mmCIF file of N, CA and C and ligand atoms in Angstrom:
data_model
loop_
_atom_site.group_PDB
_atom_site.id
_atom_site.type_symbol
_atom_site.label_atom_id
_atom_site.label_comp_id
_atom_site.label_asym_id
_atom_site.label_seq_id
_atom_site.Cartn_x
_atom_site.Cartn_y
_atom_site.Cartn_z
ATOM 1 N N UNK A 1 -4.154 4.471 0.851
ATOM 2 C CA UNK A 1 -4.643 3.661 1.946
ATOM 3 C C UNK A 1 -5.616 2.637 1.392
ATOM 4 N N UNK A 2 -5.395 1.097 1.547
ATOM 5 C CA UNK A 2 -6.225 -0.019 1.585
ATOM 6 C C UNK A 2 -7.235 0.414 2.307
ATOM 7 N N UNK A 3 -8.724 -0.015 2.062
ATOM 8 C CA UNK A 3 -9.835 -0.512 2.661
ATOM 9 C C UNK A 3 -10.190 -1.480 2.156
ATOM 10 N N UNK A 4 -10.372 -2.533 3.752
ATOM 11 C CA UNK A 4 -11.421 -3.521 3.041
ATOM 12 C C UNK A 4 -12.684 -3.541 3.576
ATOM 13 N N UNK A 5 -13.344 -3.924 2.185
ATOM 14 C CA UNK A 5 -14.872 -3.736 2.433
ATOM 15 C C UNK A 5 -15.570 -4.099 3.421
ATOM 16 N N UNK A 6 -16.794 -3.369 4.306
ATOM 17 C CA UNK A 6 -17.265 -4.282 5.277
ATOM 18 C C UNK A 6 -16.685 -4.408 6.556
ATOM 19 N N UNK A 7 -15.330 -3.989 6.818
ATOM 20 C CA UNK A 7 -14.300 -4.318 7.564
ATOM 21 C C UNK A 7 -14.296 -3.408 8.472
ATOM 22 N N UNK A 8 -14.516 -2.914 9.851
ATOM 23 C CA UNK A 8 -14.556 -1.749 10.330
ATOM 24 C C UNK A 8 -12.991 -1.638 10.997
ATOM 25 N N UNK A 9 -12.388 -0.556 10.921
ATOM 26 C CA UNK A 9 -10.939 -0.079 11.166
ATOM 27 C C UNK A 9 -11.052 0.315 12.284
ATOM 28 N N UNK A 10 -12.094 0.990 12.993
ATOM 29 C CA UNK A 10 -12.310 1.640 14.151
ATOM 30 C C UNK A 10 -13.307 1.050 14.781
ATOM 31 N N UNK A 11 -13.437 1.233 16.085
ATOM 32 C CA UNK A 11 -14.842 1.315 16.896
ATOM 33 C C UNK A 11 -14.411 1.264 17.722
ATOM 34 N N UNK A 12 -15.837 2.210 18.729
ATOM 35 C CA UNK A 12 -15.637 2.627 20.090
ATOM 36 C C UNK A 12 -15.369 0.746 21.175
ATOM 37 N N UNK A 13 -14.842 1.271 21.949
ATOM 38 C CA UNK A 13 -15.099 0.350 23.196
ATOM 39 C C UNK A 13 -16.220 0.303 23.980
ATOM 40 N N UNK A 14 -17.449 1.252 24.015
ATOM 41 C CA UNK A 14 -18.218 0.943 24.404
ATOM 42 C C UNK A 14 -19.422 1.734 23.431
ATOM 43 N N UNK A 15 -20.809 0.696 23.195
ATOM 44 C CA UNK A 15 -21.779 1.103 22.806
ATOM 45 C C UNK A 15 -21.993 2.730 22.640
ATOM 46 N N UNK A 16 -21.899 3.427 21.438
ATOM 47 C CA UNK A 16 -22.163 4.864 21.362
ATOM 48 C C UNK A 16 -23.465 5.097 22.127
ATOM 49 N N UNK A 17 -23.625 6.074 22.360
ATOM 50 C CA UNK A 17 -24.713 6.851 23.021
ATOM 51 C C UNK A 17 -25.603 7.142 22.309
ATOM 52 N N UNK A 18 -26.424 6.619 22.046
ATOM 53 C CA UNK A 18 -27.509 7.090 20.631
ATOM 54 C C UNK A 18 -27.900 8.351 20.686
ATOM 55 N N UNK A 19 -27.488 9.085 21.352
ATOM 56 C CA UNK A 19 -28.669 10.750 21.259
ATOM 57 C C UNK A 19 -28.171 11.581 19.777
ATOM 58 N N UNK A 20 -27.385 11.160 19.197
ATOM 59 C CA UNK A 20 -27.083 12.178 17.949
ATOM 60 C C UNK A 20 -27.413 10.955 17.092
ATOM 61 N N UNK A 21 -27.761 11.275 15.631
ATOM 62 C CA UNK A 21 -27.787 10.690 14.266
ATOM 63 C C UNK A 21 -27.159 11.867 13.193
ATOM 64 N N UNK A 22 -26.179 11.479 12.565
ATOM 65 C CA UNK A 22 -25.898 12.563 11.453
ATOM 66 C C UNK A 22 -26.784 11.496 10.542
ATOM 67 N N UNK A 23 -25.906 11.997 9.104
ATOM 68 C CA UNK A 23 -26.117 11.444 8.149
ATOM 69 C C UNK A 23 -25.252 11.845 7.302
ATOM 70 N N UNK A 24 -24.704 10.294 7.025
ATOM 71 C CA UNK A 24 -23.014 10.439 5.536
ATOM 72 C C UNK A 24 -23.573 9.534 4.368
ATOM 73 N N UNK A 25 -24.149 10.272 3.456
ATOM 74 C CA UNK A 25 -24.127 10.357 2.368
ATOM 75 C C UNK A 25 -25.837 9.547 2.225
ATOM 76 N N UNK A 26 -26.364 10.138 2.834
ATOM 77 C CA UNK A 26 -27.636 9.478 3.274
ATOM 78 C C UNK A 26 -27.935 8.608 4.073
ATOM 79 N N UNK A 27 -27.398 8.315 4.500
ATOM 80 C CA UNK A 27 -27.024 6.723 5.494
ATOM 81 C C UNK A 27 -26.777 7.452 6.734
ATOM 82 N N UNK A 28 -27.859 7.296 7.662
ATOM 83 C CA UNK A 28 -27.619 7.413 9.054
ATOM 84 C C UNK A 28 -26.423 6.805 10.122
ATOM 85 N N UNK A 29 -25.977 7.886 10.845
ATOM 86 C CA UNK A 29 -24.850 7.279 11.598
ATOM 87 C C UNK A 29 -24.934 7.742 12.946
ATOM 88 N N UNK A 30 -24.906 6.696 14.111
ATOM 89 C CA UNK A 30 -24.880 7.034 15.519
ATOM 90 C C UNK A 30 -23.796 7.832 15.820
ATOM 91 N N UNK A 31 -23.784 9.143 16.870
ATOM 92 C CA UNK A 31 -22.646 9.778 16.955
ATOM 93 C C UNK A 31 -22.652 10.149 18.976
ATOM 94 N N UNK A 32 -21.687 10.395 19.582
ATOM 95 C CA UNK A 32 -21.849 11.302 20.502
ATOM 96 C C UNK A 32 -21.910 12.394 20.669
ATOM 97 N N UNK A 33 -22.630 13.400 21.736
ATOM 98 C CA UNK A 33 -22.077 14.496 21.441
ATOM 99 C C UNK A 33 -20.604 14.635 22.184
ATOM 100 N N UNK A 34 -19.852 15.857 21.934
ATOM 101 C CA UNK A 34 -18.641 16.190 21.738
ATOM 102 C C UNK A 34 -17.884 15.435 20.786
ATOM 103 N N UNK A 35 -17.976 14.575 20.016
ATOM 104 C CA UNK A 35 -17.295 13.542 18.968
ATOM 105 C C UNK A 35 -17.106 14.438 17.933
ATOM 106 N N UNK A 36 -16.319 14.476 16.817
ATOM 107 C CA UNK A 36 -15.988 14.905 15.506
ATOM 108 C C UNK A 36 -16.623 14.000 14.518
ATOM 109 N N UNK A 37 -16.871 14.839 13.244
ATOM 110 C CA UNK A 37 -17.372 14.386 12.181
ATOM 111 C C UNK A 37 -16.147 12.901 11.601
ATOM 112 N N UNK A 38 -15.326 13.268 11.850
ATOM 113 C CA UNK A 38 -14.171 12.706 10.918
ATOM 114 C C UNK A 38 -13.879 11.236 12.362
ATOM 115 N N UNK A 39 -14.218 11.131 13.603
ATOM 116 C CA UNK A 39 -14.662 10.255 14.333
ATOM 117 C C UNK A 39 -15.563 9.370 13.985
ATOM 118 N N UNK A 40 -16.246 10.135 13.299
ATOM 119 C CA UNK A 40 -17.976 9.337 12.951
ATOM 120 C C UNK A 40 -17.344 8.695 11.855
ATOM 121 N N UNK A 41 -16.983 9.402 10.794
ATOM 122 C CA UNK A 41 -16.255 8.461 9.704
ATOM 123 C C UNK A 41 -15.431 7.298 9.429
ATOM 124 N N UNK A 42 -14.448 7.298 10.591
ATOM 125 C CA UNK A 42 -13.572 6.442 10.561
ATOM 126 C C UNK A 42 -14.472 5.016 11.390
ATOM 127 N N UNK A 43 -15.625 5.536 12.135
ATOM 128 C CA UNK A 43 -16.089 4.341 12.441
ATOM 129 C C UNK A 43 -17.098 3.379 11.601
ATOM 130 N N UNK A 44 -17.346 4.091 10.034
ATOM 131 C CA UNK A 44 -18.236 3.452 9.367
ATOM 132 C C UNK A 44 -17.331 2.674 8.226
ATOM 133 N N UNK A 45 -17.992 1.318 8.010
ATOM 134 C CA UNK A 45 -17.566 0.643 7.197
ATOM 135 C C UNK A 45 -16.904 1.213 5.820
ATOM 136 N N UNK A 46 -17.284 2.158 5.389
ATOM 137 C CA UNK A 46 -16.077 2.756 4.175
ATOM 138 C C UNK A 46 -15.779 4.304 4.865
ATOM 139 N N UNK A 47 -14.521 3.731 5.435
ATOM 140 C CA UNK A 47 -14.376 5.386 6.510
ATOM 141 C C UNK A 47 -13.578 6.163 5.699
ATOM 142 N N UNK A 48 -13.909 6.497 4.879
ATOM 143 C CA UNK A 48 -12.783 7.610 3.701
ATOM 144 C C UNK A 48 -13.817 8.565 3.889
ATOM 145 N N UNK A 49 -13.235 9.940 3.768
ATOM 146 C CA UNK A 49 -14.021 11.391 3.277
ATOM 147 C C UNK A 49 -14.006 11.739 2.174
ATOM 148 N N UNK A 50 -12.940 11.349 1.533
ATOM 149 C CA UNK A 50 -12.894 12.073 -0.024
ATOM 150 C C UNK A 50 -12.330 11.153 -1.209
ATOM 151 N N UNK A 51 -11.961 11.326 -2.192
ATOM 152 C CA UNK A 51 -11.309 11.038 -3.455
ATOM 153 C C UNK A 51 -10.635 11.954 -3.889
ATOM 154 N N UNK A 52 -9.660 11.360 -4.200
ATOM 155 C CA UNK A 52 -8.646 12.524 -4.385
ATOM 156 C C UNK A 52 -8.882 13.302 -6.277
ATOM 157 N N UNK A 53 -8.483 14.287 -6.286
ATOM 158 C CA UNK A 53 -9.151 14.884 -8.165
ATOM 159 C C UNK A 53 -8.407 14.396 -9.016
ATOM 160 N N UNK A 54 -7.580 14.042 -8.346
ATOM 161 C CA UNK A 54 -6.364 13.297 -10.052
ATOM 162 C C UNK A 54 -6.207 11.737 -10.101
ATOM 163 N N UNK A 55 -6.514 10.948 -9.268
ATOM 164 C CA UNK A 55 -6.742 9.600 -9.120
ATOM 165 C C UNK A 55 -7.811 8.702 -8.804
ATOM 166 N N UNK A 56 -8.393 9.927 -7.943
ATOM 167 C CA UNK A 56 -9.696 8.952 -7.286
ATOM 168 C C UNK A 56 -9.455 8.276 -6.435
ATOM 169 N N UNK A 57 -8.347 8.617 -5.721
ATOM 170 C CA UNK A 57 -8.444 7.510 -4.764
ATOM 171 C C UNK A 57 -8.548 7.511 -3.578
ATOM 172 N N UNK A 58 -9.197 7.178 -2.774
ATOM 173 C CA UNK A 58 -9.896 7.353 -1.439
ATOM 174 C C UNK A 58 -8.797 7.629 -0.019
ATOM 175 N N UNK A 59 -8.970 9.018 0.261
ATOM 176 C CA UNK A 59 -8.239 9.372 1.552
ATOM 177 C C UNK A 59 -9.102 9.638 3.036
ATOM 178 N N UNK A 60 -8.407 9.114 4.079
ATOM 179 C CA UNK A 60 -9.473 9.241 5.148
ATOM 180 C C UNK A 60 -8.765 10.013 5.924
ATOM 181 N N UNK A 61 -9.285 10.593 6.898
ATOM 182 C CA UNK A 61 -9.089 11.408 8.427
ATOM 183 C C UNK A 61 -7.714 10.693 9.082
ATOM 184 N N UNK A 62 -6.542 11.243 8.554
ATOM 185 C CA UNK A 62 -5.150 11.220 9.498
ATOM 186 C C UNK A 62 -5.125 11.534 10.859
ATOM 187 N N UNK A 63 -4.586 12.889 10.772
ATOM 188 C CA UNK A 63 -4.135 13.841 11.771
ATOM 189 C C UNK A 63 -4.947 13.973 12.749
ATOM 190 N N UNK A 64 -5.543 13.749 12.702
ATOM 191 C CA UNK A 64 -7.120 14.606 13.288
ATOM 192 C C UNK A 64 -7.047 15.713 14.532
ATOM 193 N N UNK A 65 -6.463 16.784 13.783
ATOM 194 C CA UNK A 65 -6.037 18.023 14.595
ATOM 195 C C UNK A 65 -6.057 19.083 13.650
ATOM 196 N N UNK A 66 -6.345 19.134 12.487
ATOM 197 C CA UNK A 66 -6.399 20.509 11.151
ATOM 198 C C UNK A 66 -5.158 20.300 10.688
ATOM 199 N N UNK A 67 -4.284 19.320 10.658
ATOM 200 C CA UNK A 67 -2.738 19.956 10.038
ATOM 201 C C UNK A 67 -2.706 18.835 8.399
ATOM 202 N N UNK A 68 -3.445 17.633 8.089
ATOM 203 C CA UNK A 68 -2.886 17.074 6.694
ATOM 204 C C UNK A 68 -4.049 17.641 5.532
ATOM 205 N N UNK A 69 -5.393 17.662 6.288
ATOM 206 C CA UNK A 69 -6.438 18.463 4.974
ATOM 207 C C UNK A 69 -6.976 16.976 4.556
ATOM 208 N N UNK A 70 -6.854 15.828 4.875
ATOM 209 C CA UNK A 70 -6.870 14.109 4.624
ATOM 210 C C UNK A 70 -8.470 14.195 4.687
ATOM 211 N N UNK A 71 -9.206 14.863 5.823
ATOM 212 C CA UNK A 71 -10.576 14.694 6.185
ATOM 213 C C UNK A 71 -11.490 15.964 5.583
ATOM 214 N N UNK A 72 -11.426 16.451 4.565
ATOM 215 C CA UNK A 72 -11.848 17.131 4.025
ATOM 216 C C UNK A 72 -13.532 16.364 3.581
ATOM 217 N N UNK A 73 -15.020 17.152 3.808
ATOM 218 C CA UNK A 73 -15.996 16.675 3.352
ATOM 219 C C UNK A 73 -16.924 17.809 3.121
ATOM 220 N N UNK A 74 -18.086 17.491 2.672
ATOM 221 C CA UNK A 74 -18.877 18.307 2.644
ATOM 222 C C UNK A 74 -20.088 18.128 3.686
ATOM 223 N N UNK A 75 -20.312 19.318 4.739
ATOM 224 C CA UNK A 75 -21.008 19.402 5.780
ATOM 225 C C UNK A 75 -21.929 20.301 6.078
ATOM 226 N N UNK A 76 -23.412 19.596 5.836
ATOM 227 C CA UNK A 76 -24.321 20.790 5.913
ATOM 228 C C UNK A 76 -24.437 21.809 4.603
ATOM 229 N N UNK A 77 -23.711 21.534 3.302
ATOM 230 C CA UNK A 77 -24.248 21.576 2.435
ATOM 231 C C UNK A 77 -23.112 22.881 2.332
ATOM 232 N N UNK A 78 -22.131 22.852 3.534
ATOM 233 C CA UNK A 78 -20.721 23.607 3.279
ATOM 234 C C UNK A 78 -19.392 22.925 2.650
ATOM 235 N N UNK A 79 -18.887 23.501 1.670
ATOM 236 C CA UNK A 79 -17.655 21.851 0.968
ATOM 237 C C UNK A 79 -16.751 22.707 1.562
ATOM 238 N N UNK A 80 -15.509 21.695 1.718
ATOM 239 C CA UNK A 80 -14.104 21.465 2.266
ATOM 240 C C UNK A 80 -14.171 21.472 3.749
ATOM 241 N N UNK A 81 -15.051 21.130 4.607
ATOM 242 C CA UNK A 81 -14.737 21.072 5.341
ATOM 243 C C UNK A 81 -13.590 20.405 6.553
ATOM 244 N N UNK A 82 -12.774 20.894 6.990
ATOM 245 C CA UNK A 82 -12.045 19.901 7.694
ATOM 246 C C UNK A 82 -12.905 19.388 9.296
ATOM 247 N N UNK A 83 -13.548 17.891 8.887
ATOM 248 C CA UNK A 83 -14.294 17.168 9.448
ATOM 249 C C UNK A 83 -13.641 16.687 11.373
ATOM 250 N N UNK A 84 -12.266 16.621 11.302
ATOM 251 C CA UNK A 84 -11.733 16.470 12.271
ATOM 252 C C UNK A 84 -11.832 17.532 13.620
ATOM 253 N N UNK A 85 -12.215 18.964 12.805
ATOM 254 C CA UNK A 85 -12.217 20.293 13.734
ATOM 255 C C UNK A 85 -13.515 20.223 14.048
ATOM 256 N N UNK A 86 -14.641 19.193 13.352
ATOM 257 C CA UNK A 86 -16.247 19.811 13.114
ATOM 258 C C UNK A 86 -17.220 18.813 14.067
ATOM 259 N N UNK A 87 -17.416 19.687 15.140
ATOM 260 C CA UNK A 87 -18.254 18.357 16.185
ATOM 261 C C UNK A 87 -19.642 18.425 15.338
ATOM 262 N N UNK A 88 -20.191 17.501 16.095
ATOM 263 C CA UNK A 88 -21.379 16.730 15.130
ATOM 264 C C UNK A 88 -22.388 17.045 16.175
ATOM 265 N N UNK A 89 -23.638 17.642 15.322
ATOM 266 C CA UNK A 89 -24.627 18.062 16.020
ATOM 267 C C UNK A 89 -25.673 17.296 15.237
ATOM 268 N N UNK A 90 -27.174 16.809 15.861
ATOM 269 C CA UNK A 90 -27.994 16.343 15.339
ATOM 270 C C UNK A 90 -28.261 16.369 14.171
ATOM 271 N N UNK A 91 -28.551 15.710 13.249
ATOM 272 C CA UNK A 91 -29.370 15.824 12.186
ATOM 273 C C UNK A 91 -28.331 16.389 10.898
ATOM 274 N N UNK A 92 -27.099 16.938 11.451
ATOM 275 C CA UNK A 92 -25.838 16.763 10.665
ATOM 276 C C UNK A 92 -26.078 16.239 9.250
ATOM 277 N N UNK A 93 -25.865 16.638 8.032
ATOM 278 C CA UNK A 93 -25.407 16.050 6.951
ATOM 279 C C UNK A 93 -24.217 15.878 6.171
ATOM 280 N N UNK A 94 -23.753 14.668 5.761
ATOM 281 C CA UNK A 94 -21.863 14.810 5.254
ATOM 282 C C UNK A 94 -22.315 14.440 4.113
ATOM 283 N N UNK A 95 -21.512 15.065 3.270
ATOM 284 C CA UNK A 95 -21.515 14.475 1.902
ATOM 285 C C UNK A 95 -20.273 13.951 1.567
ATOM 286 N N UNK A 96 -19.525 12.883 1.278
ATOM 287 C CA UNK A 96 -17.725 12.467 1.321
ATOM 288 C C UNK A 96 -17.615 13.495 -0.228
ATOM 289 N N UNK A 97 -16.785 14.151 -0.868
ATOM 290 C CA UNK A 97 -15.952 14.828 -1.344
ATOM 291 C C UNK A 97 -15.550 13.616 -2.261
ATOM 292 N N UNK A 98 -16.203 13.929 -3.487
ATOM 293 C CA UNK A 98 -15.807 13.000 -4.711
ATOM 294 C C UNK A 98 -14.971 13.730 -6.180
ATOM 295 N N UNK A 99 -14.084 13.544 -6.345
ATOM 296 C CA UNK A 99 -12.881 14.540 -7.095
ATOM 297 C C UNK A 99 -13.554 15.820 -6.903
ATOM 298 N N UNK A 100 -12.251 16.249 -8.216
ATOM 299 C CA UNK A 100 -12.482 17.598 -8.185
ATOM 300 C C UNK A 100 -13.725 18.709 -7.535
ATOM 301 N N UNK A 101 -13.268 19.687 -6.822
ATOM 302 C CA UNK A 101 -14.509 20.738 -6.490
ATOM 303 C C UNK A 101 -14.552 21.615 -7.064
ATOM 304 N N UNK A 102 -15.927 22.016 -7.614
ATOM 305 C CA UNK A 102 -15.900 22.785 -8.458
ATOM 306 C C UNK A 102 -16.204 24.486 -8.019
ATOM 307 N N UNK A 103 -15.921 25.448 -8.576
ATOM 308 C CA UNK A 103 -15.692 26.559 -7.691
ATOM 309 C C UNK A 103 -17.004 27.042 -8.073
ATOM 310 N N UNK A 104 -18.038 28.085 -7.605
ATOM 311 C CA UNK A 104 -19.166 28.729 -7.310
ATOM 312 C C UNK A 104 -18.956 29.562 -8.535
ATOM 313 N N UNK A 105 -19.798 30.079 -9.415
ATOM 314 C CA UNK A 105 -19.570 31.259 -10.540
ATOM 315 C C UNK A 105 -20.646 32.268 -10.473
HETATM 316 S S1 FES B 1 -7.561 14.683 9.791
HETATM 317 FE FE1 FES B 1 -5.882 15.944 9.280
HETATM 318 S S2 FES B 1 -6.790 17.910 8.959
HETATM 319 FE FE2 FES B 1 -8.411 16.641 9.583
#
């Protein structure tokens, strides 16, 4: 998938509701409540969640129902999350999923 920079792919039709702020990748992001993480993503200027481990190359939130694994991030300091299943509660932290994960020892 192309991104271009700067370029937003998504956005709501009307002004979000400011009462939530996550935060993707330090960078604060307006959210609603009941909205998904992988919602919030696709509305920010580089809306990818991850990099893929053998190319690097940036995949974003498909399906958004649990079935491609596309929106995989790290949430709250939990990795793989599938972001599409994961509503967004205040103060939320995402980390986007940069290659390979490495397993716990
Ligand atoms: S967007 Fe497909 S599993 Fe989340």
């Amino acid at each position: 998938m192309l991104f271009t920079k700067g370029v937003l792919m998504f956005q709501k039709l009307h002004e979000p509701d400011p009462g939530i702020t996550i935060e993707i990748d330090g960078v604060p992001a307006a959210a609603e409540p009941g909205e998904t993480v992988a919602a919030v993503l696709l509305r920010q200027a580089e809306p990818w969640s991850r990099l893929t481990p053998v190319t690097q190359s940036k995949r974003a939130p498909y399906c958004m129902m649990g079935v491609c694994f596309e929106c995989l991030a790290e949430v709250d300091g939990v990795a793989s999350v599938q972001t599409c299943l994961k509503p967004v509660c205040h103060g939320m932290r995402v980390a986007r999923h940069r290659g390979r994960r490495r397993l716990a020892t």
